[in-house]
Amino acid sequence: MSDKTLVARAPSGTHDVLWPESTRWESLLALFAVHVERAGYGLAHTPIFEDVKVFRRGIGEGSDVVGKEMYEFEDRGGRTLALRPEGTAPMVRAFVQHRPPLPWKAWYATPAFRYERPQAGRYRQHHQLGVEALGPSDADLDVEVVALADTFFRSLGLAAFTLRINSMGDDSCRPAYLELLTAYLAERRDQLCDEHRDRLEANPLRALDCKRDACRAATDGAPGFAEHLCDECDAHFARVRQGLDAQQVPYVLDHRLVRGFDYYTRTTFEFASAALESAQNGIGGGGRYDGLVEMLGGPPTPGIGFGMGIERILLACDAEGVFAVDPARPDAFVVDTAGGDHARDLTAALRAAGMSADRAYDDRSMKAQFKAADKSGAAWVLIVGPDEAASGTVSLRPLRGTGDQSTVPVAEVVDAVRAAIRDTPADPSAL
RNA sequence: GUGGCCGUAGCUCAGUUGGUCAGAGCGCCGGGUUGUGAUCCCGGAGGCCGCGGGUUCGAACCCCGUCGGUCACCCCA
């Protein structure tokens, strides 16, 4: 393989986001920020790598993410670190380290790394938006978090998605339920698929969300966690459902919903897009993790949060034909066939006055410069040819919409463009 | 990590049973006489057919490997 093909290619499972797609990302981030900050969540940045123990303890040694998907490495000082595979554990680590006042409500936007076989909607570096709320065990906080995700998706225009929720109980009711489930599955051990027959004792919950027909049949009548919660968890879950109903957030109860991380307790939920053909249709998910802060060395502190995948959200938007973002168009484009001084100085003057301006380079023909102006989507073209240069003027011509070309003295150009923009409809494409 | 499919110009793709098969559309660049774009017309640049090896007189077309993509599984955003 030549050096060229070896180097000029993003690593497998990673991808570049260039303009104009990056404009969509920016918009998505901005919308998310406004959405969650309105609910009191503040932005937090944490390192993209952490001591590997942060993930091992929180997510769980037995999980696939920790067991076989982490980008783990040793730094020059001999520390064992890992690129973050998800956003919650690092945020909780930051909470434990700084102990901000409760309740602590924070949001994040971060890359996440998992060594998996790439396919559409599944990348080795993908990007997540999420929130975490620490402190209250109040079920209304669960409702707030879930509803925040739901309304965010809808604000993008997404409609073809479903929300599934379940309760994973807590320390006081999970052992008994696991025993019940294990006993039930043990009686049907022969019906389970190979994999889950082997994992029955280690993690019986996994069999519940197995997609193979054998397992599905065997688990169809299995006891659901929601029916075997302790009184406290049962009341909590009831309050959550009541709140979602009141907020008119559609959901379905799914006792098969088992999330992959060990830290989840009580409420868990997942959003899946029905518009995505791929098996990678999960666009967001999360849950309560009342024991995680302690696992990472902090005081007993309940918490809940969600994470959503930017790439998958955008794929879902494409599939539904929503959330198209128009790239920015410059206010003015300077066409200069009189040497280039005016293109250089006029764009600078316009930018200094707070307007956006662009130009062509390399002394191209007038036709070429006009083509460039058109492609840029500029609202106005400022023309400086030999005539204007000689008379100290600039011709101002609307590129979209109606209006005649006019000529103004160079000294008045900035003001003239400012006035012209003010009178131009905000949406040029509407013309 | 396991298995199926795929990999031709910037993009979307054609390329008959291996022998003018290196092409089209879009995009890009230039031109259509004297300074005005998005339409139209003409012309041009651009690809060692992912990469490496093999079979053959000869391979984009066959075989092997490798890299990448894609689909399913696993798991998840």
XYZ file of C-alpha atoms (C1' of nucleotides) in Angstrom:
508
model
C 0.000 0.000 0.000
C 1.324 3.416 -0.864
C 2.004 5.977 1.802
C -0.707 8.133 0.382
C -3.544 5.676 0.997
C -2.127 4.729 4.333
C -2.045 8.200 5.774
C -4.739 10.196 4.027
C -7.594 8.366 5.605
C -9.337 8.706 8.924
C -8.878 5.633 11.140
C -11.478 2.913 10.763
C -14.715 3.788 12.440
C -13.930 7.486 12.677
C -15.079 10.256 10.405
C -14.544 13.888 9.610
C -17.315 16.435 9.871
C -16.728 19.151 7.330
C -18.723 22.149 6.262
C -21.634 22.270 5.564
C -22.422 19.220 7.709
C -20.560 20.857 10.566
C -23.143 23.640 10.463
C -25.764 21.074 11.388
C -23.669 19.883 14.275
C -23.280 23.430 15.527
C -27.008 24.000 15.336
C -27.737 20.759 17.127
C -25.331 21.664 19.915
C -26.760 25.160 20.208
C -30.333 23.885 20.359
C -29.410 21.335 22.969
C -27.627 23.912 25.083
C -30.609 26.250 25.065
C -32.968 23.370 25.747
C -31.240 21.960 28.812
C -29.948 25.235 30.216
C -33.553 26.387 30.283
C -34.054 23.527 32.736
C -31.143 24.530 34.913
C -28.363 22.323 33.576
C -24.923 23.864 33.271
C -22.181 22.858 30.851
C -19.295 20.772 32.169
C -16.113 19.786 30.368
C -14.139 16.826 31.636
C -11.090 15.119 30.107
C -11.649 12.685 27.272
C -9.479 10.168 29.089
C -9.640 9.031 32.672
C -7.992 6.549 34.960
C -9.329 3.263 33.670
C -10.712 2.474 37.130
C -13.341 5.181 36.705
C -14.942 3.040 34.038
C -14.160 -0.382 35.450
C -15.842 0.420 38.750
C -18.821 2.284 37.415
C -19.758 0.574 34.203
C -18.732 -2.838 35.414
C -16.035 -5.362 34.600
C -18.597 -7.716 33.162
C -19.994 -5.266 30.619
C -18.925 -5.523 27.000
C -17.968 -1.877 26.944
C -15.387 -2.348 29.683
C -14.524 -5.931 28.898
C -13.669 -5.630 25.246
C -14.387 -2.202 23.806
C -12.277 0.278 25.732
C -9.437 2.224 24.215
C -7.057 1.548 27.052
C -3.465 2.696 27.129
C -0.541 3.370 29.356
C 0.927 6.858 29.349
C 4.605 7.686 29.667
C 4.288 7.808 33.420
C 2.946 4.275 33.619
C -0.632 5.271 34.388
C -3.358 3.118 32.881
C -5.865 5.386 31.193
C -8.818 4.906 28.882
C -10.517 7.087 26.316
C -14.004 7.628 27.668
C -16.477 5.056 26.293
C -19.440 7.005 27.662
C -20.190 10.232 29.443
C -21.724 9.441 32.808
C -18.856 7.896 34.744
C -16.490 10.831 34.075
C -19.142 13.331 35.086
C -19.764 11.486 38.313
C -16.017 11.291 38.913
C -15.867 15.075 38.499
C -18.729 15.422 40.953
C -16.977 13.283 43.534
C -13.781 15.256 43.095
C -15.309 18.735 43.366
C -18.441 18.148 45.412
C -20.511 20.958 43.960
C -23.662 21.886 45.919
C -26.698 19.672 45.421
C -28.667 19.336 43.379
C -26.020 19.326 40.691
C -27.425 19.463 37.182
C -24.899 19.392 34.368
C -24.808 18.729 30.650
C -22.032 17.704 28.323
C -21.111 17.222 24.686
C -18.260 14.855 24.158
C -16.684 12.306 21.876
C -16.977 8.708 23.071
C -14.711 5.857 22.072
C -15.469 2.182 21.742
C -13.501 -0.424 19.869
C -16.329 -2.088 17.952
C -16.793 -3.301 14.414
C -17.915 -0.140 12.605
C -21.087 0.114 10.570
C -23.564 2.825 9.759
C -24.608 4.464 13.016
C -21.856 2.769 14.974
C -18.463 4.360 15.147
C -15.305 3.898 17.138
C -15.384 7.589 17.875
C -18.885 8.931 18.100
C -20.312 11.943 19.861
C -22.762 12.205 22.688
C -24.886 14.874 24.267
C -26.133 14.226 27.728
C -27.253 15.477 31.095
C -26.661 14.272 34.637
C -28.628 15.299 37.699
C -27.206 14.388 41.086
C -28.739 14.689 44.511
C -32.497 14.195 44.484
C -34.030 10.754 44.405
C -37.313 12.431 43.519
C -39.178 10.582 40.787
C -40.143 13.919 39.315
C -36.483 14.371 38.423
C -36.695 11.144 36.425
C -39.669 12.618 34.620
C -37.793 15.842 33.968
C -34.801 14.057 32.501
C -36.811 11.726 30.287
C -39.087 14.518 29.123
C -36.074 16.690 28.361
C -34.800 14.072 25.941
C -38.228 13.528 24.423
C -38.918 17.208 23.843
C -35.444 17.753 22.453
C -35.955 15.091 19.816
C -39.314 16.583 18.927
C -37.868 20.072 18.708
C -35.627 18.798 15.915
C -38.683 17.590 14.052
C -38.287 13.927 14.899
C -41.541 12.069 15.392
C -40.928 8.455 14.441
C -39.306 7.270 17.631
C -40.417 5.298 20.631
C -39.540 5.523 24.287
C -39.305 2.350 26.317
C -38.994 2.431 30.075
C -38.413 -0.106 32.796
C -37.329 -0.245 36.414
C -34.264 -2.156 37.518
C -35.102 -1.903 41.220
C -32.459 -1.280 43.836
C -30.349 -3.191 46.323
C -33.329 -4.125 48.437
C -35.326 -5.805 45.685
C -32.885 -6.741 42.950
C -31.368 -9.817 44.647
C -34.769 -11.381 45.178
C -35.841 -10.634 41.622
C -32.629 -12.035 40.159
C -33.177 -15.204 42.138
C -36.708 -15.460 40.830
C -35.606 -14.839 37.265
C -32.695 -17.218 37.469
C -34.938 -19.960 38.785
C -37.433 -19.332 36.007
C -34.749 -19.439 33.337
C -33.050 -22.447 34.879
C -36.219 -24.447 34.305
C -35.997 -23.515 30.654
C -32.235 -23.751 30.375
C -32.510 -26.028 27.333
C -34.536 -23.490 25.391
C -32.064 -20.658 25.771
C -29.510 -19.886 23.102
C -25.971 -21.110 23.788
C -24.682 -17.771 24.835
C -27.267 -17.036 27.443
C -27.337 -20.565 28.739
C -23.692 -20.037 29.645
C -24.284 -16.613 31.089
C -27.387 -17.546 33.024
C -25.828 -17.399 36.465
C -23.462 -14.535 35.712
C -26.065 -12.195 34.279
C -29.564 -13.581 33.859
C -30.933 -10.177 32.868
C -29.136 -10.334 29.538
C -31.317 -13.201 28.375
C -34.315 -10.899 28.548
C -33.220 -8.697 25.690
C -31.756 -11.448 23.539
C -33.066 -11.195 19.989
C -32.885 -14.866 19.147
C -36.225 -16.608 18.818
C -35.225 -19.355 21.216
C -34.471 -16.976 24.033
C -37.482 -14.850 23.253
C -39.793 -17.814 23.525
C -38.175 -18.953 26.727
C -38.403 -15.525 28.311
C -41.852 -14.552 27.106
C -43.483 -15.555 30.345
C -40.568 -14.577 32.520
C -41.298 -12.481 35.578
C -40.824 -8.779 34.886
C -38.854 -6.640 37.266
C -41.640 -4.086 37.382
C -43.920 -6.634 39.052
C -41.383 -7.539 41.708
C -40.159 -4.202 42.948
C -39.964 -3.399 46.629
C -42.525 -0.908 47.885
C -40.217 2.072 47.585
C -39.126 1.253 44.042
C -42.674 0.429 43.054
C -43.938 3.776 44.337
C -41.064 5.545 42.609
C -41.770 3.874 39.292
C -45.482 4.597 39.600
C -44.740 8.263 40.193
C -42.463 8.313 37.147
C -45.153 6.860 34.897
C -47.717 9.205 36.324
C -45.437 12.131 35.605
C -44.777 11.035 32.037
C -48.498 10.660 31.496
C -49.094 14.121 32.907
C -46.361 15.545 30.680
C -47.848 13.672 27.754
C -44.617 11.897 26.999
C -45.548 8.704 25.144
C -43.796 5.556 26.321
C -44.174 1.827 26.498
C -43.305 -0.331 29.473
C -40.805 -2.965 28.487
C -39.690 -5.499 31.030
C -37.089 -6.716 28.539
C -35.292 -3.395 28.614
C -31.966 -4.174 30.231
C -29.235 -1.612 29.933
C -25.663 -2.712 29.581
C -24.013 -0.800 32.377
C -23.890 -2.100 35.927
C -24.576 1.208 37.575
C -28.236 1.510 36.650
C -30.920 1.340 39.311
C -34.645 1.957 39.231
C -35.721 3.915 36.143
C -34.068 2.996 32.843
C -35.138 4.158 29.425
C -34.220 4.049 25.774
C -35.252 6.009 22.703
C -35.227 4.196 19.371
C -35.895 5.646 15.948
C -38.384 3.747 13.831
C -37.142 5.604 10.770
C -33.740 3.949 10.891
C -33.593 0.650 9.024
C -30.387 -0.312 10.713
C -30.153 -2.329 13.898
C -28.299 0.672 15.286
C -31.502 2.581 15.873
C -31.012 3.618 19.483
C -30.768 7.383 19.505
C -30.598 7.896 23.250
C -30.906 6.212 26.579
C -30.205 6.504 30.226
C -31.434 5.839 33.676
C -31.007 6.319 37.377
C -27.747 5.322 39.031
C -28.235 5.738 42.740
C -25.134 3.775 43.694
C -22.609 5.163 41.227
C -21.328 8.081 43.279
C -20.479 5.696 46.105
C -18.842 3.247 43.704
C -16.508 6.042 42.698
C -15.695 6.968 46.264
C -18.231 9.674 47.017
C -20.973 9.929 49.624
C -24.274 8.148 48.967
C -25.850 10.359 46.315
C -28.649 9.443 43.950
C -28.365 10.431 40.314
C -29.944 10.111 36.905
C -29.027 11.074 33.374
C -29.210 10.326 29.705
C -26.869 10.201 26.768
C -27.761 10.596 23.108
C -25.714 9.960 19.994
C -25.257 12.887 17.646
C -24.480 10.761 14.596
C -27.550 8.611 15.109
C -29.794 11.582 15.763
C -28.645 13.109 12.499
C -29.165 9.819 10.672
C -32.673 9.689 12.085
C -33.253 13.289 10.984
C -32.118 12.375 7.476
C -34.426 9.371 7.476
C -37.351 11.525 8.512
C -36.344 14.397 6.259
C -36.184 16.910 9.087
C -33.644 19.276 10.616
C -32.033 20.454 7.416
C -29.779 23.385 8.178
C -28.959 26.083 5.675
C -25.283 26.945 5.569
C -24.438 30.550 6.339
C -24.479 32.967 3.402
C -22.323 36.064 3.352
C -24.011 39.437 3.375
C -21.823 40.679 0.570
C -19.416 39.367 -2.033
C -16.867 41.697 -3.568
C -16.122 41.341 -7.269
C -12.967 43.220 -8.156
C -11.525 43.287 -11.667
C -9.468 46.385 -11.060
C -6.422 44.915 -9.438
C -7.708 43.432 -6.204
C -7.080 46.263 -3.775
C -10.783 46.872 -3.344
C -11.617 43.222 -2.780
C -8.954 43.148 -0.122
C -9.978 46.359 1.611
C -13.742 46.273 1.179
C -14.134 42.777 2.623
C -12.038 43.863 5.590
C -14.092 47.027 6.077
C -17.385 45.137 5.910
C -16.191 42.515 8.374
C -14.932 45.182 10.729
C -18.405 46.729 10.588
C -19.913 43.423 11.691
C -21.092 42.113 8.353
C -20.005 38.946 6.610
C -18.166 39.373 3.356
C -16.298 37.142 0.978
C -14.468 37.451 -2.344
C -12.684 35.482 -5.039
C -8.929 35.173 -5.296
C -6.228 34.860 -7.916
C -7.488 37.704 -10.093
C -10.094 35.673 -11.861
C -12.325 36.865 -14.670
C -15.449 38.828 -13.904
C -17.569 35.911 -15.008
C -15.683 33.590 -12.709
C -16.002 36.008 -9.819
C -19.730 36.309 -10.355
C -20.045 32.546 -10.395
C -18.211 32.445 -7.092
C -20.501 35.147 -5.732
C -23.544 33.162 -6.776
C -22.244 29.972 -5.255
C -21.531 31.728 -1.979
C -25.199 32.605 -1.698
C -24.351 36.245 -0.946
C -27.234 38.672 -0.829
C -25.323 41.515 -2.446
C -22.436 41.848 -4.844
C -20.129 44.844 -4.681
C -18.554 45.461 -8.052
C -15.329 47.331 -8.598
C -14.156 47.361 -12.185
C -11.905 49.867 -13.919
C -14.758 52.405 -14.182
C -15.591 52.325 -10.480
C -11.935 52.331 -9.543
C -11.390 55.414 -11.660
C -14.356 57.274 -10.216
C -13.922 56.154 -6.637
C -17.243 54.319 -6.541
C -18.622 50.851 -6.014
C -21.588 49.306 -7.809
C -24.021 47.539 -5.516
C -26.127 44.819 -7.017
C -28.690 42.488 -5.406
C -27.957 38.883 -6.265
C -31.195 37.457 -5.012
C -34.568 39.032 -5.118
C -35.509 42.234 -6.830
C -33.870 45.597 -7.047
C -31.651 47.541 -9.363
C -27.949 47.988 -9.412
C -26.797 51.252 -7.916
C -23.516 53.051 -7.594
C -22.217 54.669 -4.428
C -18.998 56.425 -3.445
C -16.448 54.143 -1.831
C -16.672 56.040 1.429
C -20.375 55.228 1.714
C -20.247 51.579 0.761
C -20.291 50.094 4.239
C -23.330 52.138 5.225
C -25.018 51.382 1.934
C -24.559 47.637 2.385
C -25.779 47.850 5.945
C -28.917 49.620 4.773
C -29.375 47.181 1.913
C -29.174 44.166 4.210
C -31.694 45.698 6.550
C -34.137 45.976 3.695
C -33.483 42.484 2.397
C -35.872 39.739 3.484
C -34.327 37.521 6.128
C -34.829 34.415 4.046
C -33.445 34.917 0.546
C -34.647 31.466 -0.531
C -38.208 32.658 -0.084
C -37.824 34.909 -3.094
C -14.505 -10.360 17.710
C -17.662 -13.870 13.874
C -20.132 -14.208 9.059
C -22.338 -12.152 4.059
C -21.869 -8.296 0.325
C -19.028 -4.341 -1.773
C -14.461 -0.960 -3.172
C -13.886 2.336 -11.060
C -12.535 10.210 -11.821
C -14.279 15.253 -6.141
C -19.700 12.901 -6.036
C -23.396 9.068 -8.029
C -22.459 5.151 -11.027
C -21.785 2.201 -16.492
C -18.156 -1.142 -17.806
C -20.901 -7.466 -22.071
C -18.233 -14.705 -21.283
C -10.679 -11.531 -18.881
C -8.338 -8.859 -25.259
C -9.307 -0.176 -27.993
C -12.967 -0.819 -21.137
C -10.690 3.388 -18.945
C -16.510 5.826 -19.664
C -21.329 8.865 -18.433
C -23.984 12.434 -15.507
C -23.125 16.032 -11.787
C -19.222 19.040 -9.917
C -14.669 21.813 -11.130
C -11.766 25.057 -14.738
C -11.854 27.948 -19.373
C -14.460 30.096 -23.599
C -19.190 31.952 -26.178
C -15.503 39.682 -29.056
C -16.087 45.245 -26.130
C -17.492 44.788 -17.528
C -22.346 41.019 -14.556
C -24.023 34.933 -11.651
C -27.745 30.836 -11.175
C -30.156 28.827 -17.779
C -28.037 27.352 -22.673
C -23.809 26.037 -26.155
C -18.506 24.614 -26.825
C -13.928 22.984 -24.835
C -10.620 21.223 -20.849
C -8.403 19.214 -16.495
C -8.995 14.969 -13.340
C -8.464 7.913 -12.279
C -1.683 3.460 -12.061
C -10.036 0.907 -11.824
C -8.498 0.819 -2.669
C -3.549 -1.487 -1.951
C -0.125 -5.870 -2.487
C 0.717 -10.505 -4.665
C -0.777 -14.550 -8.000
C -3.005 -17.043 -12.556
C -2.695 -15.676 -17.945
C 0.181 -14.112 -24.155
C -3.092 -10.360 -21.866
C -7.144 -8.501 -15.893
C -10.935 -3.056 -13.669
C -13.054 -7.894 -14.714
C -10.392 -14.693 -12.118
C -7.649 -16.342 -7.219
C -5.232 -15.058 -2.346
C -4.010 -11.469 1.215
C -4.651 -6.665 3.206
C -7.038 -1.971 4.145
C -11.705 0.440 4.013
C -17.042 0.527 3.685
C -21.694 -1.914 4.344
C -25.272 -5.559 6.453
C -26.275 -9.174 10.330
C -24.633 -11.066 15.131
C -22.497 -9.201 19.718
C -23.230 -4.640 22.145
C -24.776 0.010 22.286
C -25.267 6.322 21.094
